[in-house]
Amino acid sequence: MEEPLDLIRLSIDERVYVKCRNDRELRGRLHAYDQHLNMVLSDVEETITTTEEDEETGEEIVSKKTRSVGMLFVRGDIIVLVSPPLRTS
Amino acid sequence: MSNRILPLELIDKTIGSPIWILMRGQTEITGILRGFDDYVNLVLEDAVEYSPDPRDKSVVVKTELKSEILLNGNHVAVLVPGGTGPEDSLASRAS
Amino acid sequence: MSSALPDNTSKAPEKEAEAVPENKRSPSDFLKAVLGRPVNVRLNSGTDYRGVLACLDGYMNIAMEQTEEYVDGQLKSKYGDCFIRGNNVMYISSQRR
């Protein structure tokens, strides 16, 4: 591996985990990417985590919402981290 | 001819001395400047980070990093040569 | 006759003991020293990633191995390999362990 983007290149057609800004996570099959890290993913499961504060008790309520999308485009600049599937190495 | 000092010359003169860095956002960092490049990426030794507590933003957490760091120049806002950080600043003395 | 000279004069210094001119250490010197070593990567969000630095590029995009994710100092998850987009990186620190 010479440069970080090689890690992404080696993950083409594999399922990847993509951590985005604003507590948004995507899991899907990587179809394509470019130098900005714009991506096309398919069979995507999107998870959005929100934390709200209970007005009476002041406790933090963490809720996760998930939904499925057949295919989507992710703009590279919202991506924080990409992890390929675990390989035994 | 001109003895005007260029911005990067000022930083170059600071190498080997303490420097105080204000990042975009709330974070501040101090340390001994070891080197830098044209993007103002900085190498610091004995760096100390001052950032707001994620639970209570009014509290500043001081973290001694205890190792050399490479600071991304992208988020650097202000450099204070010779500065030793918020504890020594005028603002903190006033409060 | 056959005995060689003591080679302590000619031996190249070990990488770590490399003489740094004027005690300066540029960002690229730093990166050469930490490649393949355990590092801590701090993001602007405050999240820390600890792992072995596999490689990085001019945007500070980073590839790491055996990565642990710490949010507010608490271990949140682990990744075998991971790519971190450089624009989120605040600093990279060498990690002694």
PDB file of C-alpha atoms in Angstrom:
ATOM      1  CA  MET A   1       0.000   0.000   0.000  1.00  0.00           C
ATOM      2  CA  GLU A   2       1.593   3.238  -1.163  1.00  0.00           C
ATOM      3  CA  GLU A   3      -1.032   5.851  -0.444  1.00  0.00           C
ATOM      4  CA  PRO A   4      -4.126   5.951   1.760  1.00  0.00           C
ATOM      5  CA  LEU A   5      -6.556   5.864  -1.169  1.00  0.00           C
ATOM      6  CA  ASP A   6      -5.166   2.413  -2.068  1.00  0.00           C
ATOM      7  CA  LEU A   7      -7.107   1.157   0.940  1.00  0.00           C
ATOM      8  CA  ILE A   8     -10.282   2.394  -0.736  1.00  0.00           C
ATOM      9  CA  ARG A   9      -9.248   0.998  -4.130  1.00  0.00           C
ATOM     10  CA  LEU A  10      -8.786  -2.440  -2.571  1.00  0.00           C
ATOM     11  CA  SER A  11     -12.312  -2.210  -1.134  1.00  0.00           C
ATOM     12  CA  ILE A  12     -14.106  -1.848  -4.465  1.00  0.00           C
ATOM     13  CA  ASP A  13     -17.052  -4.285  -4.688  1.00  0.00           C
ATOM     14  CA  GLU A  14     -16.715  -4.981  -0.980  1.00  0.00           C
ATOM     15  CA  ARG A  15     -18.996  -3.879   1.820  1.00  0.00           C
ATOM     16  CA  VAL A  16     -17.547  -0.898   3.606  1.00  0.00           C
ATOM     17  CA  TYR A  17     -18.351   1.122   6.689  1.00  0.00           C
ATOM     18  CA  VAL A  18     -18.412   4.883   6.125  1.00  0.00           C
ATOM     19  CA  LYS A  19     -18.507   7.272   9.067  1.00  0.00           C
ATOM     20  CA  CYS A  20     -19.791  10.709   8.107  1.00  0.00           C
ATOM     21  CA  ARG A  21     -20.201  14.013   9.898  1.00  0.00           C
ATOM     22  CA  ASN A  22     -23.202  14.659  12.123  1.00  0.00           C
ATOM     23  CA  ASP A  23     -23.345  11.093  13.500  1.00  0.00           C
ATOM     24  CA  ARG A  24     -24.329   9.568  10.212  1.00  0.00           C
ATOM     25  CA  GLU A  25     -23.073   6.099   9.328  1.00  0.00           C
ATOM     26  CA  LEU A  26     -23.378   4.142   6.112  1.00  0.00           C
ATOM     27  CA  ARG A  27     -22.792   0.472   5.389  1.00  0.00           C
ATOM     28  CA  GLY A  28     -22.882  -0.615   1.804  1.00  0.00           C
ATOM     29  CA  ARG A  29     -21.138  -2.062  -1.213  1.00  0.00           C
ATOM     30  CA  LEU A  30     -18.556   0.278  -2.720  1.00  0.00           C
ATOM     31  CA  HIS A  31     -19.102   0.735  -6.442  1.00  0.00           C
ATOM     32  CA  ALA A  32     -16.890   3.673  -7.242  1.00  0.00           C
ATOM     33  CA  TYR A  33     -14.983   6.563  -5.722  1.00  0.00           C
ATOM     34  CA  ASP A  34     -12.853   9.468  -6.914  1.00  0.00           C
ATOM     35  CA  GLN A  35      -9.962  11.564  -5.623  1.00  0.00           C
ATOM     36  CA  HIS A  36     -12.312  13.674  -3.477  1.00  0.00           C
ATOM     37  CA  LEU A  37     -13.590  10.453  -1.920  1.00  0.00           C
ATOM     38  CA  ASN A  38     -17.013  10.995  -3.459  1.00  0.00           C
ATOM     39  CA  MET A  39     -18.520   7.512  -3.443  1.00  0.00           C
ATOM     40  CA  VAL A  40     -21.266   5.439  -4.978  1.00  0.00           C
ATOM     41  CA  LEU A  41     -22.610   2.795  -2.602  1.00  0.00           C
ATOM     42  CA  SER A  42     -25.316   0.182  -3.134  1.00  0.00           C
ATOM     43  CA  ASP A  43     -27.490  -1.868  -0.755  1.00  0.00           C
ATOM     44  CA  VAL A  44     -26.907   0.808   1.837  1.00  0.00           C
ATOM     45  CA  GLU A  45     -28.020   0.847   5.423  1.00  0.00           C
ATOM     46  CA  GLU A  46     -27.915   4.336   6.846  1.00  0.00           C
ATOM     47  CA  THR A  47     -27.850   4.914  10.602  1.00  0.00           C
ATOM     48  CA  ILE A  48     -28.396   8.324  12.140  1.00  0.00           C
ATOM     49  CA  THR A  49     -27.709   8.756  15.845  1.00  0.00           C
ATOM     50  CA  THR A  50     -29.317  11.642  17.674  1.00  0.00           C
ATOM     51  CA  THR A  51     -28.925  12.662  21.300  1.00  0.00           C
ATOM     52  CA  GLU A  52     -31.620  14.707  22.959  1.00  0.00           C
ATOM     53  CA  GLU A  53     -31.819  15.918  26.492  1.00  0.00           C
ATOM     54  CA  ASP A  54     -34.871  14.998  28.488  1.00  0.00           C
ATOM     55  CA  GLU A  55     -36.364  18.331  29.591  1.00  0.00           C
ATOM     56  CA  GLU A  56     -37.430  17.078  33.005  1.00  0.00           C
ATOM     57  CA  THR A  57     -34.636  14.753  34.072  1.00  0.00           C
ATOM     58  CA  GLY A  58     -31.840  16.275  31.992  1.00  0.00           C
ATOM     59  CA  GLU A  59     -30.835  12.786  30.921  1.00  0.00           C
ATOM     60  CA  GLU A  60     -29.400  12.237  27.491  1.00  0.00           C
ATOM     61  CA  ILE A  61     -31.583  10.134  25.235  1.00  0.00           C
ATOM     62  CA  VAL A  62     -29.660   8.452  22.432  1.00  0.00           C
ATOM     63  CA  SER A  63     -31.769   7.268  19.533  1.00  0.00           C
ATOM     64  CA  LYS A  64     -30.697   5.493  16.372  1.00  0.00           C
ATOM     65  CA  LYS A  65     -32.693   5.519  13.181  1.00  0.00           C
ATOM     66  CA  THR A  66     -31.855   3.250  10.296  1.00  0.00           C
ATOM     67  CA  ARG A  67     -33.153   3.060   6.772  1.00  0.00           C
ATOM     68  CA  SER A  68     -32.199   1.232   3.591  1.00  0.00           C
ATOM     69  CA  VAL A  69     -31.347   2.803   0.269  1.00  0.00           C
ATOM     70  CA  GLY A  70     -30.724   0.872  -2.961  1.00  0.00           C
ATOM     71  CA  MET A  71     -28.009   3.106  -4.292  1.00  0.00           C
ATOM     72  CA  LEU A  72     -26.623   6.468  -3.304  1.00  0.00           C
ATOM     73  CA  PHE A  73     -23.906   9.005  -3.891  1.00  0.00           C
ATOM     74  CA  VAL A  74     -21.916  10.345  -0.917  1.00  0.00           C
ATOM     75  CA  ARG A  75     -20.094  13.628  -1.237  1.00  0.00           C
ATOM     76  CA  GLY A  76     -16.491  13.133  -0.112  1.00  0.00           C
ATOM     77  CA  ASP A  77     -16.279  16.169   2.119  1.00  0.00           C
ATOM     78  CA  ILE A  78     -18.737  14.812   4.685  1.00  0.00           C
ATOM     79  CA  ILE A  79     -16.758  11.601   5.135  1.00  0.00           C
ATOM     80  CA  VAL A  80     -14.672  11.207   8.263  1.00  0.00           C
ATOM     81  CA  LEU A  81     -13.574   7.580   8.090  1.00  0.00           C
ATOM     82  CA  VAL A  82     -13.854   4.555   5.834  1.00  0.00           C
ATOM     83  CA  SER A  83     -13.216   1.028   6.988  1.00  0.00           C
ATOM     84  CA  PRO A  84     -13.131  -1.979   4.685  1.00  0.00           C
ATOM     85  CA  PRO A  85     -14.561  -5.283   5.868  1.00  0.00           C
ATOM     86  CA  LEU A  86     -12.411  -7.076   8.446  1.00  0.00           C
ATOM     87  CA  ARG A  87      -9.865  -9.255   6.739  1.00  0.00           C
ATOM     88  CA  THR A  88      -7.990 -11.858   8.646  1.00  0.00           C
ATOM     89  CA  SER A  89      -4.441 -10.678   8.237  1.00  0.00           C
TER      90      SER A  89
ATOM     91  CA  MET B   1      17.293  46.822   1.764  1.00  0.00           C
ATOM     92  CA  SER B   2      13.999  46.093   3.396  1.00  0.00           C
ATOM     93  CA  ASN B   3      14.155  44.775   6.910  1.00  0.00           C
ATOM     94  CA  ARG B   4      10.503  43.917   6.896  1.00  0.00           C
ATOM     95  CA  ILE B   5      10.020  40.402   8.221  1.00  0.00           C
ATOM     96  CA  LEU B   6       8.021  37.948   6.180  1.00  0.00           C
ATOM     97  CA  PRO B   7       5.355  35.889   7.968  1.00  0.00           C
ATOM     98  CA  LEU B   8       7.131  32.569   7.521  1.00  0.00           C
ATOM     99  CA  GLU B   9      10.445  34.143   8.598  1.00  0.00           C
ATOM    100  CA  LEU B  10       8.838  35.017  11.887  1.00  0.00           C
ATOM    101  CA  ILE B  11       7.834  31.397  12.374  1.00  0.00           C
ATOM    102  CA  ASP B  12      11.293  30.240  11.328  1.00  0.00           C
ATOM    103  CA  LYS B  13      12.846  32.405  14.042  1.00  0.00           C
ATOM    104  CA  THR B  14      10.554  30.723  16.568  1.00  0.00           C
ATOM    105  CA  ILE B  15      12.021  27.252  15.932  1.00  0.00           C
ATOM    106  CA  GLY B  16      13.411  25.895  19.185  1.00  0.00           C
ATOM    107  CA  SER B  17      11.215  28.226  21.274  1.00  0.00           C
ATOM    108  CA  PRO B  18       7.748  28.022  22.802  1.00  0.00           C
ATOM    109  CA  ILE B  19       4.817  28.829  20.551  1.00  0.00           C
ATOM    110  CA  TRP B  20       1.119  29.285  21.260  1.00  0.00           C
ATOM    111  CA  ILE B  21      -1.341  28.276  18.573  1.00  0.00           C
ATOM    112  CA  LEU B  22      -4.982  29.287  18.343  1.00  0.00           C
ATOM    113  CA  MET B  23      -6.934  26.899  16.156  1.00  0.00           C
ATOM    114  CA  ARG B  24     -10.107  27.695  14.276  1.00  0.00           C
ATOM    115  CA  GLY B  25     -12.768  26.899  16.821  1.00  0.00           C
ATOM    116  CA  GLN B  26     -12.043  26.760  20.526  1.00  0.00           C
ATOM    117  CA  THR B  27      -8.888  24.671  20.717  1.00  0.00           C
ATOM    118  CA  GLU B  28      -5.504  26.146  21.658  1.00  0.00           C
ATOM    119  CA  ILE B  29      -2.159  24.368  21.673  1.00  0.00           C
ATOM    120  CA  THR B  30       1.247  25.233  23.073  1.00  0.00           C
ATOM    121  CA  GLY B  31       4.607  23.553  22.663  1.00  0.00           C
ATOM    122  CA  ILE B  32       8.176  23.927  21.527  1.00  0.00           C
ATOM    123  CA  LEU B  33       8.301  24.491  17.776  1.00  0.00           C
ATOM    124  CA  ARG B  34      10.595  22.004  16.055  1.00  0.00           C
ATOM    125  CA  GLY B  35       9.754  22.733  12.423  1.00  0.00           C
ATOM    126  CA  PHE B  36       7.117  23.621   9.861  1.00  0.00           C
ATOM    127  CA  ASP B  37       6.444  23.665   6.124  1.00  0.00           C
ATOM    128  CA  ASP B  38       4.882  26.061   3.610  1.00  0.00           C
ATOM    129  CA  TYR B  39       1.355  25.023   4.612  1.00  0.00           C
ATOM    130  CA  VAL B  40       2.194  25.919   8.222  1.00  0.00           C
ATOM    131  CA  ASN B  41       1.899  22.306   9.267  1.00  0.00           C
ATOM    132  CA  LEU B  42       3.830  22.383  12.541  1.00  0.00           C
ATOM    133  CA  VAL B  43       5.977  19.874  14.416  1.00  0.00           C
ATOM    134  CA  LEU B  44       5.749  20.469  18.165  1.00  0.00           C
ATOM    135  CA  GLU B  45       7.403  18.928  21.161  1.00  0.00           C
ATOM    136  CA  ASP B  46       5.944  18.831  24.673  1.00  0.00           C
ATOM    137  CA  ALA B  47       2.630  19.962  23.242  1.00  0.00           C
ATOM    138  CA  VAL B  48      -0.252  20.840  25.531  1.00  0.00           C
ATOM    139  CA  GLU B  49      -3.802  21.013  24.225  1.00  0.00           C
ATOM    140  CA  TYR B  50      -6.490  23.254  25.726  1.00  0.00           C
ATOM    141  CA  SER B  51      -9.969  22.376  24.495  1.00  0.00           C
ATOM    142  CA  PRO B  52     -13.501  22.779  25.789  1.00  0.00           C
ATOM    143  CA  ASP B  53     -14.917  19.847  27.747  1.00  0.00           C
ATOM    144  CA  PRO B  54     -17.387  18.040  25.453  1.00  0.00           C
ATOM    145  CA  ARG B  55     -19.925  17.832  28.313  1.00  0.00           C
ATOM    146  CA  ASP B  56     -19.552  21.357  29.644  1.00  0.00           C
ATOM    147  CA  LYS B  57     -18.217  23.795  27.060  1.00  0.00           C
ATOM    148  CA  SER B  58     -17.446  26.423  29.677  1.00  0.00           C
ATOM    149  CA  VAL B  59     -14.743  24.192  31.185  1.00  0.00           C
ATOM    150  CA  VAL B  60     -11.374  24.022  29.456  1.00  0.00           C
ATOM    151  CA  VAL B  61      -9.564  20.695  29.583  1.00  0.00           C
ATOM    152  CA  LYS B  62      -5.774  20.740  29.552  1.00  0.00           C
ATOM    153  CA  THR B  63      -4.122  17.686  27.971  1.00  0.00           C
ATOM    154  CA  GLU B  64      -0.359  17.146  28.009  1.00  0.00           C
ATOM    155  CA  LEU B  65       0.382  15.149  24.896  1.00  0.00           C
ATOM    156  CA  LYS B  66       3.829  14.009  26.129  1.00  0.00           C
ATOM    157  CA  SER B  67       5.084  13.255  22.646  1.00  0.00           C
ATOM    158  CA  GLU B  68       5.970  14.929  19.422  1.00  0.00           C
ATOM    159  CA  ILE B  69       3.014  15.945  17.267  1.00  0.00           C
ATOM    160  CA  LEU B  70       2.388  17.026  13.699  1.00  0.00           C
ATOM    161  CA  LEU B  71      -0.309  19.682  13.709  1.00  0.00           C
ATOM    162  CA  ASN B  72      -2.376  20.091  10.541  1.00  0.00           C
ATOM    163  CA  GLY B  73      -1.848  23.629   9.224  1.00  0.00           C
ATOM    164  CA  ASN B  74      -5.366  23.647   7.801  1.00  0.00           C
ATOM    165  CA  HIS B  75      -6.926  24.502  11.119  1.00  0.00           C
ATOM    166  CA  VAL B  76      -4.344  26.942  12.406  1.00  0.00           C
ATOM    167  CA  ALA B  77      -5.709  30.447  12.891  1.00  0.00           C
ATOM    168  CA  VAL B  78      -3.121  32.397  14.907  1.00  0.00           C
ATOM    169  CA  LEU B  79       0.465  31.746  15.991  1.00  0.00           C
ATOM    170  CA  VAL B  80       1.971  33.538  18.979  1.00  0.00           C
ATOM    171  CA  PRO B  81       5.785  33.153  19.036  1.00  0.00           C
ATOM    172  CA  GLY B  82       7.098  32.804  22.558  1.00  0.00           C
ATOM    173  CA  GLY B  83       3.580  32.366  23.907  1.00  0.00           C
ATOM    174  CA  THR B  84       3.121  29.808  26.627  1.00  0.00           C
ATOM    175  CA  GLY B  85      -0.616  29.478  26.401  1.00  0.00           C
ATOM    176  CA  PRO B  86      -3.914  30.626  27.799  1.00  0.00           C
ATOM    177  CA  GLU B  87      -2.746  30.329  31.424  1.00  0.00           C
ATOM    178  CA  ASP B  88      -0.277  33.129  30.778  1.00  0.00           C
ATOM    179  CA  SER B  89      -2.578  35.290  28.640  1.00  0.00           C
ATOM    180  CA  LEU B  90      -3.873  38.720  29.559  1.00  0.00           C
ATOM    181  CA  ALA B  91      -7.417  37.430  29.426  1.00  0.00           C
ATOM    182  CA  SER B  92      -6.804  34.819  32.105  1.00  0.00           C
ATOM    183  CA  ARG B  93      -5.046  37.324  34.351  1.00  0.00           C
ATOM    184  CA  ALA B  94      -8.026  39.644  34.085  1.00  0.00           C
ATOM    185  CA  SER B  95     -10.533  37.039  35.149  1.00  0.00           C
TER     186      SER B  95
ATOM    187  CA  MET C   1      45.979  -9.226   8.711  1.00  0.00           C
ATOM    188  CA  SER C   2      42.540 -10.494   8.011  1.00  0.00           C
ATOM    189  CA  SER C   3      40.981  -8.648  10.896  1.00  0.00           C
ATOM    190  CA  ALA C   4      38.805  -5.825   9.760  1.00  0.00           C
ATOM    191  CA  LEU C   5      38.908  -2.388  11.268  1.00  0.00           C
ATOM    192  CA  PRO C   6      36.476  -1.798  14.059  1.00  0.00           C
ATOM    193  CA  ASP C   7      33.462  -0.658  12.111  1.00  0.00           C
ATOM    194  CA  ASN C   8      32.097   1.740  14.682  1.00  0.00           C
ATOM    195  CA  THR C   9      33.494   4.672  12.707  1.00  0.00           C
ATOM    196  CA  SER C  10      32.008   3.858   9.340  1.00  0.00           C
ATOM    197  CA  LYS C  11      28.657   2.498  10.399  1.00  0.00           C
ATOM    198  CA  ALA C  12      25.747   4.636   9.335  1.00  0.00           C
ATOM    199  CA  PRO C  13      23.766   5.917  12.305  1.00  0.00           C
ATOM    200  CA  GLU C  14      20.525   4.158  13.125  1.00  0.00           C
ATOM    201  CA  LYS C  15      17.450   5.837  11.773  1.00  0.00           C
ATOM    202  CA  GLU C  16      16.395   7.135  15.174  1.00  0.00           C
ATOM    203  CA  ALA C  17      19.788   8.659  15.895  1.00  0.00           C
ATOM    204  CA  GLU C  18      19.780  10.512  12.566  1.00  0.00           C
ATOM    205  CA  ALA C  19      21.436  13.871  12.983  1.00  0.00           C
ATOM    206  CA  VAL C  20      18.939  16.645  12.466  1.00  0.00           C
ATOM    207  CA  PRO C  21      20.554  19.818  11.167  1.00  0.00           C
ATOM    208  CA  GLU C  22      20.138  22.759  13.538  1.00  0.00           C
ATOM    209  CA  ASN C  23      17.781  20.651  15.620  1.00  0.00           C
ATOM    210  CA  LYS C  24      15.019  21.367  13.106  1.00  0.00           C
ATOM    211  CA  ARG C  25      12.429  18.753  12.334  1.00  0.00           C
ATOM    212  CA  SER C  26      10.194  19.382   9.373  1.00  0.00           C
ATOM    213  CA  PRO C  27       6.751  17.800   8.999  1.00  0.00           C
ATOM    214  CA  SER C  28       8.171  15.333   6.474  1.00  0.00           C
ATOM    215  CA  ASP C  29      10.963  14.340   8.902  1.00  0.00           C
ATOM    216  CA  PHE C  30       8.297  13.691  11.495  1.00  0.00           C
ATOM    217  CA  LEU C  31       6.238  11.579   9.108  1.00  0.00           C
ATOM    218  CA  LYS C  32       9.240   9.501   8.059  1.00  0.00           C
ATOM    219  CA  ALA C  33       9.903   8.795  11.729  1.00  0.00           C
ATOM    220  CA  VAL C  34       6.363   7.711  12.611  1.00  0.00           C
ATOM    221  CA  LEU C  35       5.476   5.622   9.516  1.00  0.00           C
ATOM    222  CA  GLY C  36       4.765   2.068  10.592  1.00  0.00           C
ATOM    223  CA  ARG C  37       4.622   3.090  14.245  1.00  0.00           C
ATOM    224  CA  PRO C  38       1.802   3.497  16.752  1.00  0.00           C
ATOM    225  CA  VAL C  39       0.259   6.948  16.549  1.00  0.00           C
ATOM    226  CA  ASN C  40      -2.646   8.861  17.969  1.00  0.00           C
ATOM    227  CA  VAL C  41      -4.694  10.838  15.454  1.00  0.00           C
ATOM    228  CA  ARG C  42      -6.853  13.588  16.932  1.00  0.00           C
ATOM    229  CA  LEU C  43      -9.745  14.865  14.828  1.00  0.00           C
ATOM    230  CA  ASN C  44     -11.288  18.314  15.077  1.00  0.00           C
ATOM    231  CA  SER C  45     -14.389  16.689  16.541  1.00  0.00           C
ATOM    232  CA  GLY C  46     -12.289  15.560  19.521  1.00  0.00           C
ATOM    233  CA  THR C  47     -12.371  11.885  18.550  1.00  0.00           C
ATOM    234  CA  ASP C  48      -9.050  10.050  18.828  1.00  0.00           C
ATOM    235  CA  TYR C  49      -7.845   7.158  16.694  1.00  0.00           C
ATOM    236  CA  ARG C  50      -4.982   5.040  17.966  1.00  0.00           C
ATOM    237  CA  GLY C  51      -3.289   2.558  15.712  1.00  0.00           C
ATOM    238  CA  VAL C  52      -0.350   1.850  13.467  1.00  0.00           C
ATOM    239  CA  LEU C  53       0.228   4.447  10.764  1.00  0.00           C
ATOM    240  CA  ALA C  54       0.302   2.563   7.449  1.00  0.00           C
ATOM    241  CA  CYS C  55       0.639   5.539   5.101  1.00  0.00           C
ATOM    242  CA  LEU C  56      -0.543   9.049   4.385  1.00  0.00           C
ATOM    243  CA  ASP C  57      -0.607  11.624   1.603  1.00  0.00           C
ATOM    244  CA  GLY C  58      -0.301  15.372   1.129  1.00  0.00           C
ATOM    245  CA  TYR C  59      -3.897  15.998   2.201  1.00  0.00           C
ATOM    246  CA  MET C  60      -3.124  14.235   5.471  1.00  0.00           C
ATOM    247  CA  ASN C  61      -5.442  11.434   4.422  1.00  0.00           C
ATOM    248  CA  ILE C  62      -4.355   8.552   6.629  1.00  0.00           C
ATOM    249  CA  ALA C  63      -4.437   4.776   6.405  1.00  0.00           C
ATOM    250  CA  MET C  64      -4.163   3.051   9.774  1.00  0.00           C
ATOM    251  CA  GLU C  65      -4.108  -0.526  11.026  1.00  0.00           C
ATOM    252  CA  GLN C  66      -5.350  -2.033  14.299  1.00  0.00           C
ATOM    253  CA  THR C  67      -7.241   1.140  14.977  1.00  0.00           C
ATOM    254  CA  GLU C  68      -9.108   1.931  18.181  1.00  0.00           C
ATOM    255  CA  GLU C  69     -11.634   4.758  18.259  1.00  0.00           C
ATOM    256  CA  TYR C  70     -11.901   6.826  21.444  1.00  0.00           C
ATOM    257  CA  VAL C  71     -14.761   9.288  21.952  1.00  0.00           C
ATOM    258  CA  ASP C  72     -14.356  11.468  25.068  1.00  0.00           C
ATOM    259  CA  GLY C  73     -11.573   9.129  26.114  1.00  0.00           C
ATOM    260  CA  GLN C  74     -13.812   6.024  25.997  1.00  0.00           C
ATOM    261  CA  LEU C  75     -13.052   3.150  23.623  1.00  0.00           C
ATOM    262  CA  LYS C  76     -15.988   3.081  21.203  1.00  0.00           C
ATOM    263  CA  SER C  77     -14.947   0.705  18.445  1.00  0.00           C
ATOM    264  CA  LYS C  78     -12.121  -1.037  16.626  1.00  0.00           C
ATOM    265  CA  TYR C  79     -11.255  -1.272  12.965  1.00  0.00           C
ATOM    266  CA  GLY C  80      -8.800  -3.646  11.269  1.00  0.00           C
ATOM    267  CA  ASP C  81      -7.894  -1.141   8.601  1.00  0.00           C
ATOM    268  CA  CYS C  82      -9.235   2.340   8.265  1.00  0.00           C
ATOM    269  CA  PHE C  83      -8.959   5.411   6.094  1.00  0.00           C
ATOM    270  CA  ILE C  84      -9.307   8.842   7.688  1.00  0.00           C
ATOM    271  CA  ARG C  85     -10.025  11.814   5.436  1.00  0.00           C
ATOM    272  CA  GLY C  86      -7.315  14.405   6.006  1.00  0.00           C
ATOM    273  CA  ASN C  87      -9.528  17.455   6.386  1.00  0.00           C
ATOM    274  CA  ASN C  88     -10.772  16.125   9.726  1.00  0.00           C
ATOM    275  CA  VAL C  89      -7.295  15.651  11.188  1.00  0.00           C
ATOM    276  CA  MET C  90      -6.156  18.138  13.816  1.00  0.00           C
ATOM    277  CA  TYR C  91      -2.871  16.449  14.722  1.00  0.00           C
ATOM    278  CA  ILE C  92      -0.903  13.224  14.625  1.00  0.00           C
ATOM    279  CA  SER C  93       1.142  12.387  17.686  1.00  0.00           C
ATOM    280  CA  SER C  94       3.665   9.614  18.088  1.00  0.00           C
ATOM    281  CA  GLN C  95       2.424   7.164  20.657  1.00  0.00           C
ATOM    282  CA  ARG C  96       4.689   5.313  23.011  1.00  0.00           C
ATOM    283  CA  ARG C  97       3.380   1.998  24.226  1.00  0.00           C
TER     284      ARG C  97
END
